[in-house]
GROMACS .gro file of C-alpha atoms in nm:
model
  204
    1MET     CA    1  -2.438   0.979  -0.081
    2GLN     CA    2  -2.178   0.701  -0.109
    3PHE     CA    3  -2.224   0.400  -0.334
    4ASN     CA    4  -2.461   0.142  -0.183
    5THR     CA    5  -2.206  -0.127  -0.095
    6LEU     CA    6  -1.975   0.131   0.056
    7ASN     CA    7  -2.260   0.286   0.249
    8ASP     CA    8  -2.346  -0.057   0.393
    9ILE     CA    9  -1.984  -0.105   0.500
   10ILE     CA   10  -1.977   0.234   0.672
   11SER     CA   11  -2.307   0.165   0.846
   12SER     CA   12  -2.166  -0.161   0.984
   13LEU     CA   13  -1.853  -0.009   1.143
   14ASP     CA   14  -1.841  -0.045   1.521
   15ILE     CA   15  -1.635   0.218   1.706
   16SER     CA   16  -1.682   0.027   2.034
   17THR     CA   17  -1.404  -0.201   1.908
   18ILE     CA   18  -1.154   0.086   1.948
   19SER     CA   19  -0.969   0.075   2.280
   20GLU     CA   20  -0.951   0.379   2.506
   21GLU     CA   21  -0.574   0.380   2.463
   22ARG     CA   22  -0.613   0.392   2.087
   23LYS     CA   23  -0.874   0.668   2.111
   24GLN     CA   24  -0.619   0.885   2.293
   25ILE     CA   25  -0.397   0.867   1.984
   26LEU     CA   26  -0.686   0.927   1.745
   27ASP     CA   27  -0.802   1.223   1.952
   28ILE     CA   28  -0.481   1.407   1.863
   29LEU     CA   29  -0.586   1.388   1.498
   30LYS     CA   30  -0.941   1.483   1.590
   31THR     CA   31  -0.818   1.794   1.773
   32TYR     CA   32  -0.605   1.899   1.475
   33ILE     CA   33  -0.903   1.869   1.241
   34GLN     CA   34  -1.140   2.046   1.481
   35THR     CA   35  -0.899   2.336   1.534
   36LYS     CA   36  -0.855   2.384   1.161
   37LYS     CA   37  -1.229   2.373   1.108
   38ASP     CA   38  -1.298   2.619   1.389
   39ASN     CA   39  -1.048   2.859   1.234
   40HIS     CA   40  -1.205   2.820   0.886
   41GLN     CA   41  -0.880   2.683   0.743
   42ASN     CA   42  -0.822   2.404   0.494
   43ILE     CA   43  -0.759   2.068   0.658
   44ASN     CA   44  -0.463   1.908   0.480
   45LEU     CA   45  -0.380   1.553   0.592
   46ASN     CA   46  -0.077   1.370   0.453
   47PHE     CA   47  -0.069   1.000   0.547
   48ILE     CA   48   0.287   0.870   0.539
   49CYS     CA   49   0.443   0.523   0.543
   50THR     CA   50   0.763   0.379   0.402
   51HIS     CA   51   0.664   0.271   0.050
   52ASN     CA   52   0.330   0.453   0.000
   53SER     CA   53   0.184   0.123  -0.118
   54ARG     CA   54  -0.066  -0.003   0.142
   55ARG     CA   55  -0.152   0.161   0.476
   56SER     CA   56  -0.101   0.522   0.368
   57HIS     CA   57  -0.329   0.477   0.064
   58LEU     CA   58  -0.598   0.305   0.269
   59SER     CA   59  -0.580   0.588   0.523
   60GLN     CA   60  -0.592   0.863   0.259
   61ILE     CA   61  -0.893   0.708   0.086
   62TRP     CA   62  -1.091   0.634   0.401
   63ALA     CA   63  -1.017   0.976   0.552
   64GLN     CA   64  -1.148   1.155   0.242
   65THR     CA   65  -1.451   0.926   0.239
   66MET     CA   66  -1.529   0.988   0.607
   67ALA     CA   67  -1.491   1.364   0.569
   68ASN     CA   68  -1.758   1.345   0.299
   69ASN     CA   69  -1.972   1.105   0.504
   70PHE     CA   70  -1.985   1.350   0.795
   71LYS     CA   71  -2.002   1.656   0.567
   72ILE     CA   72  -1.676   1.806   0.696
   73LYS     CA   73  -1.575   2.054   0.428
   74ASN     CA   74  -1.232   2.167   0.309
   75VAL     CA   75  -1.063   1.835   0.392
   76PHE     CA   76  -0.787   1.742   0.149
   77CYS     CA   77  -0.620   1.404   0.198
   78TYR     CA   78  -0.285   1.298   0.056
   79SER     CA   79  -0.037   1.015   0.100
   80GLY     CA   80   0.334   0.963   0.053
   81GLY     CA   81   0.629   0.749   0.147
   82THR     CA   82   0.991   0.784   0.239
   83GLU     CA   83   1.032   0.625  -0.106
   84ALA     CA   84   0.796   0.569  -0.399
   85THR     CA   85   0.700   0.221  -0.522
   86ALA     CA   86   0.341   0.149  -0.638
   87MET     CA   87   0.002   0.101  -0.481
   88PHE     CA   88  -0.017  -0.271  -0.413
   89THR     CA   89  -0.272  -0.450  -0.632
   90VAL     CA   90  -0.445  -0.620  -0.336
   91VAL     CA   91  -0.525  -0.273  -0.195
   92GLU     CA   92  -0.715  -0.199  -0.517
   93GLU     CA   93  -0.891  -0.536  -0.499
   94THR     CA   94  -0.983  -0.484  -0.133
   95LEU     CA   95  -1.127  -0.137  -0.191
   96LYS     CA   96  -1.332  -0.255  -0.490
   97LYS     CA   97  -1.488  -0.529  -0.279
   98GLN     CA   98  -1.572  -0.269  -0.014
   99GLY     CA   99  -1.766  -0.059  -0.264
  100PHE     CA  100  -1.524   0.194  -0.413
  101HIS     CA  101  -1.528   0.249  -0.789
  102ILE     CA  102  -1.173   0.244  -0.923
  103GLU     CA  103  -1.037   0.336  -1.263
  104LYS     CA  104  -0.677   0.267  -1.353
  105LEU     CA  105  -0.557   0.570  -1.547
  106SER     CA  106  -0.212   0.445  -1.648
  107ASN     CA  107  -0.027   0.116  -1.682
  108GLU     CA  108   0.334   0.190  -1.592
  109LYS     CA  109   0.510   0.029  -1.294
  110ASN     CA  110   0.357   0.294  -1.068
  111PRO     CA  111   0.000   0.327  -1.200
  112VAL     CA  112  -0.229   0.621  -1.131
  113TYR     CA  113  -0.575   0.537  -0.999
  114ALA     CA  114  -0.896   0.741  -0.978
  115ILE     CA  115  -1.096   0.619  -0.680
  116LYS     CA  116  -1.456   0.729  -0.625
  117PHE     CA  117  -1.679   0.687  -0.320
  118SER     CA  118  -1.984   0.850  -0.485
  119ASP     CA  119  -2.102   0.962  -0.827
  120ASN     CA  120  -2.109   1.331  -0.741
  121ASN     CA  121  -1.766   1.383  -0.582
  122ASN     CA  122  -1.430   1.421  -0.746
  123PRO     CA  123  -1.223   1.103  -0.749
  124ILE     CA  124  -0.932   1.056  -0.513
  125ILE     CA  125  -0.615   1.037  -0.722
  126CYS     CA  126  -0.376   0.772  -0.592
  127PHE     CA  127  -0.028   0.669  -0.695
  128SER     CA  128   0.289   0.603  -0.504
  129LYS     CA  129   0.505   0.909  -0.433
  130THR     CA  130   0.736   1.047  -0.168
  131PHE     CA  131   0.575   1.249   0.108
  132ASP     CA  132   0.744   1.567  -0.019
  133ALA     CA  133   0.651   1.518  -0.387
  134ASP     CA  134   0.508   1.818  -0.571
  135PHE     CA  135   0.163   1.652  -0.573
  136ASN     CA  136   0.150   1.680  -0.191
  137PRO     CA  137   0.127   1.997   0.021
  138SER     CA  138   0.455   2.161   0.120
  139SER     CA  139   0.317   2.348   0.423
  140ASN     CA  140   0.014   2.378   0.650
  141PHE     CA  141  -0.056   2.006   0.683
  142ALA     CA  142  -0.055   1.730   0.943
  143ALA     CA  143   0.190   1.446   0.882
  144ILE     CA  144   0.012   1.130   0.995
  145MET     CA  145   0.264   0.849   1.033
  146THR     CA  146   0.092   0.521   0.954
  147CYS     CA  147   0.390   0.290   1.005
  148SER     CA  148   0.658   0.261   1.268
  149HIS     CA  149   0.944   0.236   1.017
  150ALA     CA  150   0.865   0.570   0.853
  151ASP     CA  151   0.795   0.728   1.192
  152GLU     CA  152   1.126   0.616   1.338
  153ASN     CA  153   1.342   0.670   1.028
  154CYS     CA  154   1.202   1.004   0.916
  155PRO     CA  155   1.238   1.230   1.219
  156PHE     CA  156   1.165   1.552   1.030
  157ILE     CA  157   0.882   1.624   0.784
  158ALA     CA  158   0.943   1.966   0.630
  159GLY     CA  159   0.639   2.193   0.629
  160ALA     CA  160   0.429   1.982   0.866
  161GLU     CA  161   0.244   2.180   1.131
  162GLN     CA  162   0.197   1.868   1.339
  163ARG     CA  163   0.322   1.511   1.331
  164ILE     CA  164   0.072   1.252   1.451
  165PRO     CA  165   0.165   0.883   1.484
  166VAL     CA  166  -0.136   0.666   1.394
  167ARG     CA  167   0.044   0.340   1.326
  168TYR     CA  168  -0.104   0.025   1.172
  169ASP     CA  169   0.035  -0.326   1.139
  170ASP     CA  170   0.143  -0.396   0.783
  171PRO     CA  171  -0.081  -0.643   0.595
  172LYS     CA  172   0.222  -0.711   0.375
  173ALA     CA  173   0.321  -0.969   0.639
  174PHE     CA  174   0.048  -1.192   0.493
  175ASP     CA  175   0.134  -1.151   0.123
  176ASN     CA  176   0.130  -1.481  -0.067
  177THR     CA  177  -0.041  -1.664   0.219
  178PRO     CA  178  -0.395  -1.807   0.242
  179GLN     CA  179  -0.482  -1.523   0.483
  180GLN     CA  180  -0.380  -1.243   0.246
  181LEU     CA  181  -0.721  -1.120   0.131
  182GLU     CA  182  -0.875  -1.149   0.476
  183LYS     CA  183  -0.591  -0.958   0.643
  184TYR     CA  184  -0.609  -0.674   0.389
  185ARG     CA  185  -0.985  -0.659   0.444
  186GLU     CA  186  -0.932  -0.647   0.821
  187ARG     CA  187  -0.673  -0.371   0.800
  188SER     CA  188  -0.889  -0.164   0.567
  189LEU     CA  189  -1.187  -0.199   0.801
  190GLN     CA  190  -0.975  -0.110   1.105
  191ILE     CA  191  -0.859   0.209   0.934
  192ALA     CA  192  -1.216   0.285   0.823
  193THR     CA  193  -1.348   0.234   1.176
  194GLU     CA  194  -1.087   0.457   1.335
  195LEU     CA  195  -1.134   0.735   1.082
  196PHE     CA  196  -1.512   0.704   1.121
  197TYR     CA  197  -1.454   0.765   1.492
  198VAL     CA  198  -1.231   1.068   1.426
  199PHE     CA  199  -1.465   1.244   1.182
  200SER     CA  200  -1.778   1.154   1.379
  201GLN     CA  201  -1.635   1.357   1.670
  202ILE     CA  202  -1.592   1.680   1.470
  203ASN     CA  203  -1.839   1.946   1.582
  204SER     CA  204  -2.004   2.157   1.316
   0.00000   0.00000   0.00000
């Protein structure tokens, strides 16, 4: 069971807000997950954007959370960038407000975070890294491209079984504006809603 605030957020998500056109894109990811599950194989998902600082982390965290929410086993979610920077601090703030428990494990320029969605599950370990870093899988994974820049400028992801473009607008566009917190909240909830849709479609 997820933490109470997080559970309330998940219960409030409305998949009717997802357009049919968008569902066609998400269904590619759904099919990948379903096929892996039907074949009793691990489901490795690597969410990739340019800096591995915002959208890819949000996607990794929500995907792992939704896999647990719908009791889909053997799902392992990762994230990476075409370069490494750091997880942006407003992402941490946004996720805390949405009910995740977050512990900062280090204080260097690129901190390591342990992010929990429930007391009884292992934390999701998050820090900025390249998509092909040793921490991430080197084969048998889906590369899920969460931003257009990484998708267009990284035409080949070594080891990926499938490349799936699930692009999101970058909330960075609103950094240092009065809309910053609201736009990060909106993007996080959009990602949560779409991944709720994906994992809710997986047949046991």
